[in-house]
PDB file of N, CA, C and O in Angstrom:
ATOM      1  N   MET A1319       5.530 -12.881  46.301  1.00  0.00           N
ATOM      2  CA  MET A1319       6.802 -13.427  45.853  1.00  0.00           C
ATOM      3  C   MET A1319       6.809 -13.524  44.329  1.00  0.00           C
ATOM      4  O   MET A1319       5.803 -13.810  43.719  1.00  0.00           O
ATOM      5  N   ALA A1320       7.952 -13.324  43.793  1.00  0.00           N
ATOM      6  CA  ALA A1320       8.117 -13.442  42.346  1.00  0.00           C
ATOM      7  C   ALA A1320       8.089 -14.914  41.943  1.00  0.00           C
ATOM      8  O   ALA A1320       8.128 -15.805  42.783  1.00  0.00           O
ATOM      9  N   GLY A1321       8.050 -15.155  40.645  1.00  0.00           N
ATOM     10  CA  GLY A1321       8.039 -16.525  40.135  1.00  0.00           C
ATOM     11  C   GLY A1321       9.351 -17.243  40.394  1.00  0.00           C
ATOM     12  O   GLY A1321      10.317 -16.664  40.900  1.00  0.00           O
ATOM     13  N   LEU A1322       9.365 -18.495  40.047  1.00  0.00           N
ATOM     14  CA  LEU A1322      10.548 -19.316  40.254  1.00  0.00           C
ATOM     15  C   LEU A1322      11.662 -18.931  39.296  1.00  0.00           C
ATOM     16  O   LEU A1322      11.413 -18.573  38.146  1.00  0.00           O
ATOM     17  N   LYS A1323      12.894 -19.032  39.799  1.00  0.00           N
ATOM     18  CA  LYS A1323      14.077 -18.821  38.973  1.00  0.00           C
ATOM     19  C   LYS A1323      14.828 -20.142  38.937  1.00  0.00           C
ATOM     20  O   LYS A1323      15.172 -20.701  39.976  1.00  0.00           O
ATOM     21  N   LYS A1324      15.053 -20.645  37.741  1.00  0.00           N
ATOM     22  CA  LYS A1324      15.699 -21.945  37.571  1.00  0.00           C
ATOM     23  C   LYS A1324      17.193 -21.749  37.330  1.00  0.00           C
ATOM     24  O   LYS A1324      17.594 -20.872  36.566  1.00  0.00           O
ATOM     25  N   ARG A1325      18.001 -22.565  38.013  1.00  0.00           N
ATOM     26  CA  ARG A1325      19.448 -22.547  37.817  1.00  0.00           C
ATOM     27  C   ARG A1325      19.934 -23.973  37.658  1.00  0.00           C
ATOM     28  O   ARG A1325      19.375 -24.905  38.230  1.00  0.00           O
ATOM     29  N   SER A1326      21.001 -24.113  36.908  1.00  0.00           N
ATOM     30  CA  SER A1326      21.647 -25.414  36.758  1.00  0.00           C
ATOM     31  C   SER A1326      22.780 -25.510  37.764  1.00  0.00           C
ATOM     32  O   SER A1326      23.522 -24.546  37.966  1.00  0.00           O
ATOM     33  N   VAL A1327      22.882 -26.657  38.410  1.00  0.00           N
ATOM     34  CA  VAL A1327      23.963 -26.913  39.357  1.00  0.00           C
ATOM     35  C   VAL A1327      24.534 -28.296  39.083  1.00  0.00           C
ATOM     36  O   VAL A1327      23.855 -29.169  38.548  1.00  0.00           O
ATOM     37  N   ASN A1328      25.783 -28.475  39.457  1.00  0.00           N
ATOM     38  CA  ASN A1328      26.458 -29.753  39.289  1.00  0.00           C
ATOM     39  C   ASN A1328      26.605 -30.376  40.667  1.00  0.00           C
ATOM     40  O   ASN A1328      27.301 -29.833  41.515  1.00  0.00           O
ATOM     41  N   LEU A1329      25.937 -31.486  40.893  1.00  0.00           N
ATOM     42  CA  LEU A1329      25.973 -32.173  42.183  1.00  0.00           C
ATOM     43  C   LEU A1329      26.587 -33.551  41.994  1.00  0.00           C
ATOM     44  O   LEU A1329      26.052 -34.367  41.251  1.00  0.00           O
ATOM     45  N   ALA A1330      27.704 -33.765  42.644  1.00  0.00           N
ATOM     46  CA  ALA A1330      28.397 -35.056  42.578  1.00  0.00           C
ATOM     47  C   ALA A1330      28.637 -35.490  41.129  1.00  0.00           C
ATOM     48  O   ALA A1330      28.453 -36.646  40.783  1.00  0.00           O
ATOM     49  N   GLY A1331      29.004 -34.519  40.292  1.00  0.00           N
ATOM     50  CA  GLY A1331      29.313 -34.832  38.904  1.00  0.00           C
ATOM     51  C   GLY A1331      28.114 -34.944  37.980  1.00  0.00           C
ATOM     52  O   GLY A1331      28.261 -35.282  36.811  1.00  0.00           O
ATOM     53  N   HIS A1332      26.926 -34.649  38.491  1.00  0.00           N
ATOM     54  CA  HIS A1332      25.719 -34.746  37.678  1.00  0.00           C
ATOM     55  C   HIS A1332      25.033 -33.391  37.592  1.00  0.00           C
ATOM     56  O   HIS A1332      24.777 -32.765  38.614  1.00  0.00           O
ATOM     57  N   ALA A1333      24.744 -32.962  36.387  1.00  0.00           N
ATOM     58  CA  ALA A1333      24.040 -31.699  36.193  1.00  0.00           C
ATOM     59  C   ALA A1333      22.571 -31.879  36.564  1.00  0.00           C
ATOM     60  O   ALA A1333      21.948 -32.879  36.219  1.00  0.00           O
ATOM     61  N   THR A1334      22.053 -30.918  37.284  1.00  0.00           N
ATOM     62  CA  THR A1334      20.639 -30.917  37.630  1.00  0.00           C
ATOM     63  C   THR A1334      20.173 -29.474  37.650  1.00  0.00           C
ATOM     64  O   THR A1334      20.982 -28.551  37.698  1.00  0.00           O
ATOM     65  N   SER A1335      18.883 -29.267  37.585  1.00  0.00           N
ATOM     66  CA  SER A1335      18.365 -27.905  37.677  1.00  0.00           C
ATOM     67  C   SER A1335      17.532 -27.788  38.942  1.00  0.00           C
ATOM     68  O   SER A1335      16.948 -28.765  39.415  1.00  0.00           O
ATOM     69  N   LEU A1336      17.518 -26.591  39.452  1.00  0.00           N
ATOM     70  CA  LEU A1336      16.839 -26.314  40.711  1.00  0.00           C
ATOM     71  C   LEU A1336      16.058 -25.019  40.536  1.00  0.00           C
ATOM     72  O   LEU A1336      16.617 -24.011  40.096  1.00  0.00           O
ATOM     73  N   ALA A1337      14.775 -25.050  40.834  1.00  0.00           N
ATOM     74  CA  ALA A1337      13.920 -23.870  40.692  1.00  0.00           C
ATOM     75  C   ALA A1337      13.481 -23.402  42.074  1.00  0.00           C
ATOM     76  O   ALA A1337      12.862 -24.152  42.831  1.00  0.00           O
ATOM     77  N   LEU A1338      13.847 -22.162  42.399  1.00  0.00           N
ATOM     78  CA  LEU A1338      13.475 -21.542  43.666  1.00  0.00           C
ATOM     79  C   LEU A1338      13.041 -20.106  43.408  1.00  0.00           C
ATOM     80  O   LEU A1338      13.431 -19.503  42.405  1.00  0.00           O
ATOM     81  N   GLU A1339      12.309 -19.548  44.334  1.00  0.00           N
ATOM     82  CA  GLU A1339      11.963 -18.142  44.271  1.00  0.00           C
ATOM     83  C   GLU A1339      13.239 -17.311  44.454  1.00  0.00           C
ATOM     84  O   GLU A1339      14.155 -17.727  45.165  1.00  0.00           O
ATOM     85  N   PRO A1340      13.314 -16.126  43.812  1.00  0.00           N
ATOM     86  CA  PRO A1340      14.504 -15.292  43.931  1.00  0.00           C
ATOM     87  C   PRO A1340      14.895 -14.966  45.378  1.00  0.00           C
ATOM     88  O   PRO A1340      16.082 -14.859  45.697  1.00  0.00           O
ATOM     89  N   GLU A1341      13.902 -14.843  46.242  1.00  0.00           N
ATOM     90  CA  GLU A1341      14.191 -14.539  47.647  1.00  0.00           C
ATOM     91  C   GLU A1341      14.993 -15.656  48.309  1.00  0.00           C
ATOM     92  O   GLU A1341      15.891 -15.400  49.119  1.00  0.00           O
ATOM     93  N   PHE A1342      14.696 -16.903  47.970  1.00  0.00           N
ATOM     94  CA  PHE A1342      15.459 -18.027  48.518  1.00  0.00           C
ATOM     95  C   PHE A1342      16.860 -18.070  47.929  1.00  0.00           C
ATOM     96  O   PHE A1342      17.831 -18.335  48.644  1.00  0.00           O
ATOM     97  N   TRP A1343      16.976 -17.794  46.617  1.00  0.00           N
ATOM     98  CA  TRP A1343      18.305 -17.746  46.008  1.00  0.00           C
ATOM     99  C   TRP A1343      19.167 -16.698  46.698  1.00  0.00           C
ATOM    100  O   TRP A1343      20.355 -16.922  46.942  1.00  0.00           O
ATOM    101  N   ALA A1344      18.582 -15.555  47.020  1.00  0.00           N
ATOM    102  CA  ALA A1344      19.345 -14.478  47.661  1.00  0.00           C
ATOM    103  C   ALA A1344      19.892 -14.921  49.017  1.00  0.00           C
ATOM    104  O   ALA A1344      21.054 -14.643  49.347  1.00  0.00           O
ATOM    105  N   VAL A1345      19.082 -15.610  49.801  1.00  0.00           N
ATOM    106  CA  VAL A1345      19.543 -16.101  51.099  1.00  0.00           C
ATOM    107  C   VAL A1345      20.653 -17.127  50.922  1.00  0.00           C
ATOM    108  O   VAL A1345      21.667 -17.094  51.631  1.00  0.00           O
ATOM    109  N   LEU A1346      20.479 -18.034  49.969  1.00  0.00           N
ATOM    110  CA  LEU A1346      21.512 -19.041  49.726  1.00  0.00           C
ATOM    111  C   LEU A1346      22.821 -18.400  49.265  1.00  0.00           C
ATOM    112  O   LEU A1346      23.902 -18.803  49.713  1.00  0.00           O
ATOM    113  N   GLU A1347      22.722 -17.402  48.403  1.00  0.00           N
ATOM    114  CA  GLU A1347      23.928 -16.714  47.930  1.00  0.00           C
ATOM    115  C   GLU A1347      24.653 -16.023  49.079  1.00  0.00           C
ATOM    116  O   GLU A1347      25.881 -16.068  49.167  1.00  0.00           O
ATOM    117  N   ARG A1348      23.897 -15.366  49.971  1.00  0.00           N
ATOM    118  CA  ARG A1348      24.521 -14.713  51.134  1.00  0.00           C
ATOM    119  C   ARG A1348      25.166 -15.733  52.052  1.00  0.00           C
ATOM    120  O   ARG A1348      26.266 -15.519  52.572  1.00  0.00           O
ATOM    121  N   ALA A1349      24.504 -16.859  52.262  1.00  0.00           N
ATOM    122  CA  ALA A1349      25.063 -17.903  53.128  1.00  0.00           C
ATOM    123  C   ALA A1349      26.354 -18.447  52.534  1.00  0.00           C
ATOM    124  O   ALA A1349      27.339 -18.657  53.256  1.00  0.00           O
ATOM    125  N   ALA A1350      26.380 -18.658  51.227  1.00  0.00           N
ATOM    126  CA  ALA A1350      27.591 -19.154  50.572  1.00  0.00           C
ATOM    127  C   ALA A1350      28.715 -18.131  50.706  1.00  0.00           C
ATOM    128  O   ALA A1350      29.859 -18.490  51.019  1.00  0.00           O
ATOM    129  N   ALA A1351      28.409 -16.867  50.497  1.00  0.00           N
ATOM    130  CA  ALA A1351      29.423 -15.814  50.604  1.00  0.00           C
ATOM    131  C   ALA A1351      29.947 -15.703  52.032  1.00  0.00           C
ATOM    132  O   ALA A1351      31.158 -15.545  52.246  1.00  0.00           O
ATOM    133  N   THR A1352      29.069 -15.816  53.014  1.00  0.00           N
ATOM    134  CA  THR A1352      29.476 -15.757  54.413  1.00  0.00           C
ATOM    135  C   THR A1352      30.407 -16.906  54.758  1.00  0.00           C
ATOM    136  O   THR A1352      31.371 -16.737  55.503  1.00  0.00           O
ATOM    137  N   ASP A1353      30.128 -18.079  54.181  1.00  0.00           N
ATOM    138  CA  ASP A1353      30.968 -19.259  54.410  1.00  0.00           C
ATOM    139  C   ASP A1353      32.271 -19.197  53.618  1.00  0.00           C
ATOM    140  O   ASP A1353      33.161 -20.023  53.825  1.00  0.00           O
ATOM    141  N   GLY A1354      32.367 -18.257  52.690  1.00  0.00           N
ATOM    142  CA  GLY A1354      33.555 -18.149  51.862  1.00  0.00           C
ATOM    143  C   GLY A1354      33.636 -19.204  50.776  1.00  0.00           C
ATOM    144  O   GLY A1354      34.699 -19.475  50.234  1.00  0.00           O
ATOM    145  N   GLY A1355      32.498 -19.799  50.463  1.00  0.00           N
ATOM    146  CA  GLY A1355      32.471 -20.840  49.440  1.00  0.00           C
ATOM    147  C   GLY A1355      31.541 -20.464  48.307  1.00  0.00           C
ATOM    148  O   GLY A1355      30.973 -19.377  48.270  1.00  0.00           O
ATOM    149  N   SER A1356      31.394 -21.381  47.399  1.00  0.00           N
ATOM    150  CA  SER A1356      30.523 -21.140  46.248  1.00  0.00           C
ATOM    151  C   SER A1356      29.093 -21.571  46.557  1.00  0.00           C
ATOM    152  O   SER A1356      28.837 -22.366  47.475  1.00  0.00           O
ATOM    153  N   LEU A1357      28.177 -21.056  45.764  1.00  0.00           N
ATOM    154  CA  LEU A1357      26.781 -21.467  45.873  1.00  0.00           C
ATOM    155  C   LEU A1357      26.652 -22.955  45.582  1.00  0.00           C
ATOM    156  O   LEU A1357      25.921 -23.667  46.269  1.00  0.00           O
ATOM    157  N   ALA A1358      27.393 -23.439  44.589  1.00  0.00           N
ATOM    158  CA  ALA A1358      27.351 -24.867  44.245  1.00  0.00           C
ATOM    159  C   ALA A1358      27.805 -25.733  45.425  1.00  0.00           C
ATOM    160  O   ALA A1358      27.207 -26.776  45.704  1.00  0.00           O
ATOM    161  N   ALA A1359      28.841 -25.300  46.130  1.00  0.00           N
ATOM    162  CA  ALA A1359      29.331 -26.057  47.286  1.00  0.00           C
ATOM    163  C   ALA A1359      28.288 -26.077  48.397  1.00  0.00           C
ATOM    164  O   ALA A1359      28.083 -27.101  49.059  1.00  0.00           O
ATOM    165  N   LEU A1360      27.614 -24.953  48.609  1.00  0.00           N
ATOM    166  CA  LEU A1360      26.560 -24.896  49.629  1.00  0.00           C
ATOM    167  C   LEU A1360      25.415 -25.836  49.256  1.00  0.00           C
ATOM    168  O   LEU A1360      24.931 -26.604  50.092  1.00  0.00           O
ATOM    169  N   ILE A1361      24.989 -25.796  48.010  1.00  0.00           N
ATOM    170  CA  ILE A1361      23.894 -26.668  47.579  1.00  0.00           C
ATOM    171  C   ILE A1361      24.311 -28.131  47.694  1.00  0.00           C
ATOM    172  O   ILE A1361      23.506 -28.984  48.067  1.00  0.00           O
ATOM    173  N   GLN A1362      25.566 -28.432  47.418  1.00  0.00           N
ATOM    174  CA  GLN A1362      26.063 -29.804  47.582  1.00  0.00           C
ATOM    175  C   GLN A1362      25.951 -30.239  49.048  1.00  0.00           C
ATOM    176  O   GLN A1362      25.529 -31.356  49.336  1.00  0.00           O
ATOM    177  N   ARG A1363      26.307 -29.349  49.980  1.00  0.00           N
ATOM    178  CA  ARG A1363      26.182 -29.674  51.410  1.00  0.00           C
ATOM    179  C   ARG A1363      24.722 -29.899  51.802  1.00  0.00           C
ATOM    180  O   ARG A1363      24.399 -30.826  52.551  1.00  0.00           O
ATOM    181  N   ILE A1364      23.839 -29.052  51.292  1.00  0.00           N
ATOM    182  CA  ILE A1364      22.405 -29.215  51.556  1.00  0.00           C
ATOM    183  C   ILE A1364      21.932 -30.548  50.982  1.00  0.00           C
ATOM    184  O   ILE A1364      21.201 -31.296  51.645  1.00  0.00           O
ATOM    185  N   ASP A1365      22.357 -30.868  49.776  1.00  0.00           N
ATOM    186  CA  ASP A1365      21.974 -32.124  49.133  1.00  0.00           C
ATOM    187  C   ASP A1365      22.441 -33.319  49.955  1.00  0.00           C
ATOM    188  O   ASP A1365      21.681 -34.279  50.151  1.00  0.00           O
ATOM    189  N   ASN A1366      23.654 -33.262  50.450  1.00  0.00           N
ATOM    190  CA  ASN A1366      24.201 -34.375  51.233  1.00  0.00           C
ATOM    191  C   ASN A1366      23.442 -34.609  52.532  1.00  0.00           C
ATOM    192  O   ASN A1366      23.400 -35.734  53.031  1.00  0.00           O
ATOM    193  N   ALA A1367      22.838 -33.553  53.075  1.00  0.00           N
ATOM    194  CA  ALA A1367      22.173 -33.648  54.379  1.00  0.00           C
ATOM    195  C   ALA A1367      20.648 -33.726  54.290  1.00  0.00           C
ATOM    196  O   ALA A1367      19.983 -33.827  55.317  1.00  0.00           O
ATOM    197  N   ARG A1368      20.081 -33.760  53.098  1.00  0.00           N
ATOM    198  CA  ARG A1368      18.629 -33.597  52.966  1.00  0.00           C
ATOM    199  C   ARG A1368      17.806 -34.836  53.243  1.00  0.00           C
ATOM    200  O   ARG A1368      16.587 -34.751  53.420  1.00  0.00           O
ATOM    201  N   GLY A1369      18.414 -35.984  53.291  1.00  0.00           N
ATOM    202  CA  GLY A1369      17.641 -37.207  53.521  1.00  0.00           C
ATOM    203  C   GLY A1369      16.653 -37.444  52.404  1.00  0.00           C
ATOM    204  O   GLY A1369      17.007 -37.373  51.230  1.00  0.00           O
ATOM    205  N   ASP A1370      15.391 -37.703  52.773  1.00  0.00           N
ATOM    206  CA  ASP A1370      14.351 -38.001  51.782  1.00  0.00           C
ATOM    207  C   ASP A1370      13.664 -36.758  51.235  1.00  0.00           C
ATOM    208  O   ASP A1370      12.824 -36.854  50.348  1.00  0.00           O
ATOM    209  N   ARG A1371      14.012 -35.598  51.759  1.00  0.00           N
ATOM    210  CA  ARG A1371      13.368 -34.349  51.334  1.00  0.00           C
ATOM    211  C   ARG A1371      13.833 -33.972  49.922  1.00  0.00           C
ATOM    212  O   ARG A1371      14.989 -34.169  49.572  1.00  0.00           O
ATOM    213  N   ALA A1372      12.953 -33.436  49.130  1.00  0.00           N
ATOM    214  CA  ALA A1372      13.320 -32.946  47.796  1.00  0.00           C
ATOM    215  C   ALA A1372      14.364 -31.838  47.936  1.00  0.00           C
ATOM    216  O   ALA A1372      14.361 -31.081  48.917  1.00  0.00           O
ATOM    217  N   LEU A1373      15.256 -31.730  46.961  1.00  0.00           N
ATOM    218  CA  LEU A1373      16.335 -30.753  47.048  1.00  0.00           C
ATOM    219  C   LEU A1373      15.804 -29.327  47.157  1.00  0.00           C
ATOM    220  O   LEU A1373      16.295 -28.542  47.972  1.00  0.00           O
ATOM    221  N   ALA A1374      14.818 -28.972  46.354  1.00  0.00           N
ATOM    222  CA  ALA A1374      14.269 -27.612  46.421  1.00  0.00           C
ATOM    223  C   ALA A1374      13.696 -27.337  47.810  1.00  0.00           C
ATOM    224  O   ALA A1374      13.907 -26.256  48.382  1.00  0.00           O
ATOM    225  N   SER A1375      12.994 -28.300  48.370  1.00  0.00           N
ATOM    226  CA  SER A1375      12.446 -28.139  49.715  1.00  0.00           C
ATOM    227  C   SER A1375      13.554 -27.999  50.749  1.00  0.00           C
ATOM    228  O   SER A1375      13.477 -27.160  51.647  1.00  0.00           O
ATOM    229  N   ALA A1376      14.596 -28.805  50.615  1.00  0.00           N
ATOM    230  CA  ALA A1376      15.721 -28.731  51.547  1.00  0.00           C
ATOM    231  C   ALA A1376      16.401 -27.368  51.469  1.00  0.00           C
ATOM    232  O   ALA A1376      16.796 -26.799  52.497  1.00  0.00           O
ATOM    233  N   CYS A1377      16.519 -26.817  50.278  1.00  0.00           N
ATOM    234  CA  CYS A1377      17.123 -25.484  50.118  1.00  0.00           C
ATOM    235  C   CYS A1377      16.241 -24.409  50.749  1.00  0.00           C
ATOM    236  O   CYS A1377      16.747 -23.492  51.401  1.00  0.00           O
ATOM    237  N   ARG A1378      14.933 -24.532  50.587  1.00  0.00           N
ATOM    238  CA  ARG A1378      14.026 -23.563  51.203  1.00  0.00           C
ATOM    239  C   ARG A1378      14.096 -23.644  52.734  1.00  0.00           C
ATOM    240  O   ARG A1378      14.134 -22.619  53.414  1.00  0.00           O
ATOM    241  N   VAL A1379      14.117 -24.856  53.266  1.00  0.00           N
ATOM    242  CA  VAL A1379      14.206 -25.025  54.715  1.00  0.00           C
ATOM    243  C   VAL A1379      15.521 -24.446  55.231  1.00  0.00           C
ATOM    244  O   VAL A1379      15.552 -23.739  56.242  1.00  0.00           O
ATOM    245  N   PHE A1380      16.624 -24.725  54.530  1.00  0.00           N
ATOM    246  CA  PHE A1380      17.917 -24.161  54.904  1.00  0.00           C
ATOM    247  C   PHE A1380      17.840 -22.634  54.930  1.00  0.00           C
ATOM    248  O   PHE A1380      18.303 -21.996  55.885  1.00  0.00           O
ATOM    249  N   ALA A1381      17.259 -22.045  53.885  1.00  0.00           N
ATOM    250  CA  ALA A1381      17.147 -20.587  53.815  1.00  0.00           C
ATOM    251  C   ALA A1381      16.293 -20.033  54.948  1.00  0.00           C
ATOM    252  O   ALA A1381      16.637 -19.018  55.550  1.00  0.00           O
ATOM    253  N   LEU A1382      15.211 -20.710  55.262  1.00  0.00           N
ATOM    254  CA  LEU A1382      14.366 -20.273  56.389  1.00  0.00           C
ATOM    255  C   LEU A1382      15.117 -20.354  57.702  1.00  0.00           C
ATOM    256  O   LEU A1382      14.996 -19.456  58.552  1.00  0.00           O
ATOM    257  N   GLU A1383      15.895 -21.407  57.900  1.00  0.00           N
ATOM    258  CA  GLU A1383      16.692 -21.540  59.111  1.00  0.00           C
ATOM    259  C   GLU A1383      17.732 -20.424  59.201  1.00  0.00           C
ATOM    260  O   GLU A1383      17.961 -19.864  60.266  1.00  0.00           O
ATOM    261  N   GLN A1384      18.344 -20.079  58.074  1.00  0.00           N
ATOM    262  CA  GLN A1384      19.314 -18.979  58.034  1.00  0.00           C
ATOM    263  C   GLN A1384      18.636 -17.670  58.421  1.00  0.00           C
ATOM    264  O   GLN A1384      19.176 -16.902  59.213  1.00  0.00           O
ATOM    265  N   ALA A1385      17.466 -17.425  57.848  1.00  0.00           N
ATOM    266  CA  ALA A1385      16.731 -16.188  58.142  1.00  0.00           C
ATOM    267  C   ALA A1385      16.319 -16.133  59.614  1.00  0.00           C
ATOM    268  O   ALA A1385      16.407 -15.082  60.241  1.00  0.00           O
ATOM    269  N   ALA A1386      15.898 -17.270  60.162  1.00  0.00           N
ATOM    270  CA  ALA A1386      15.485 -17.309  61.562  1.00  0.00           C
ATOM    271  C   ALA A1386      16.652 -17.007  62.504  1.00  0.00           C
ATOM    272  O   ALA A1386      16.474 -16.409  63.568  1.00  0.00           O
ATOM    273  N   ARG A1387      17.863 -17.402  62.081  1.00  0.00           N
ATOM    274  CA  ARG A1387      19.063 -17.131  62.884  1.00  0.00           C
ATOM    275  C   ARG A1387      19.605 -15.735  62.633  1.00  0.00           C
ATOM    276  O   ARG A1387      20.572 -15.329  63.238  1.00  0.00           O
ATOM    277  N   GLY A1388      18.995 -15.023  61.688  1.00  0.00           N
ATOM    278  CA  GLY A1388      19.464 -13.683  61.359  1.00  0.00           C
ATOM    279  C   GLY A1388      20.658 -13.697  60.429  1.00  0.00           C
ATOM    280  O   GLY A1388      21.303 -12.679  60.226  1.00  0.00           O
ATOM    281  N   ALA A1389      20.939 -14.856  59.832  1.00  0.00           N
ATOM    282  CA  ALA A1389      22.095 -14.974  58.938  1.00  0.00           C
ATOM    283  C   ALA A1389      21.703 -14.791  57.483  1.00  0.00           C
ATOM    284  O   ALA A1389      22.554 -14.817  56.627  1.00  0.00           O
ATOM    285  N   GLY A1390      20.436 -14.677  57.210  1.00  0.00           N
ATOM    286  CA  GLY A1390      20.010 -14.577  55.819  1.00  0.00           C
ATOM    287  C   GLY A1390      19.389 -13.279  55.574  1.00  0.00           C
ATOM    288  O   GLY A1390      18.960 -12.746  54.707  1.00  0.00           O
TER     289      GLY A1390
END
């Protein structure tokens, strides 16, 4: 896997950065496009549902679940 790629996102009015491997970003981008929404909106949904899990971990788990369903 390639190194981490850092992106800035705005969550609930607060800027934050998120570092993920490019492969995870690609799955998240496809999921957002399939949903007809933005990547930021998808990450906001993941953030809202993540509980105590770190955001980067929650995004990776989401991407793995998408891939397991054949959606990523």
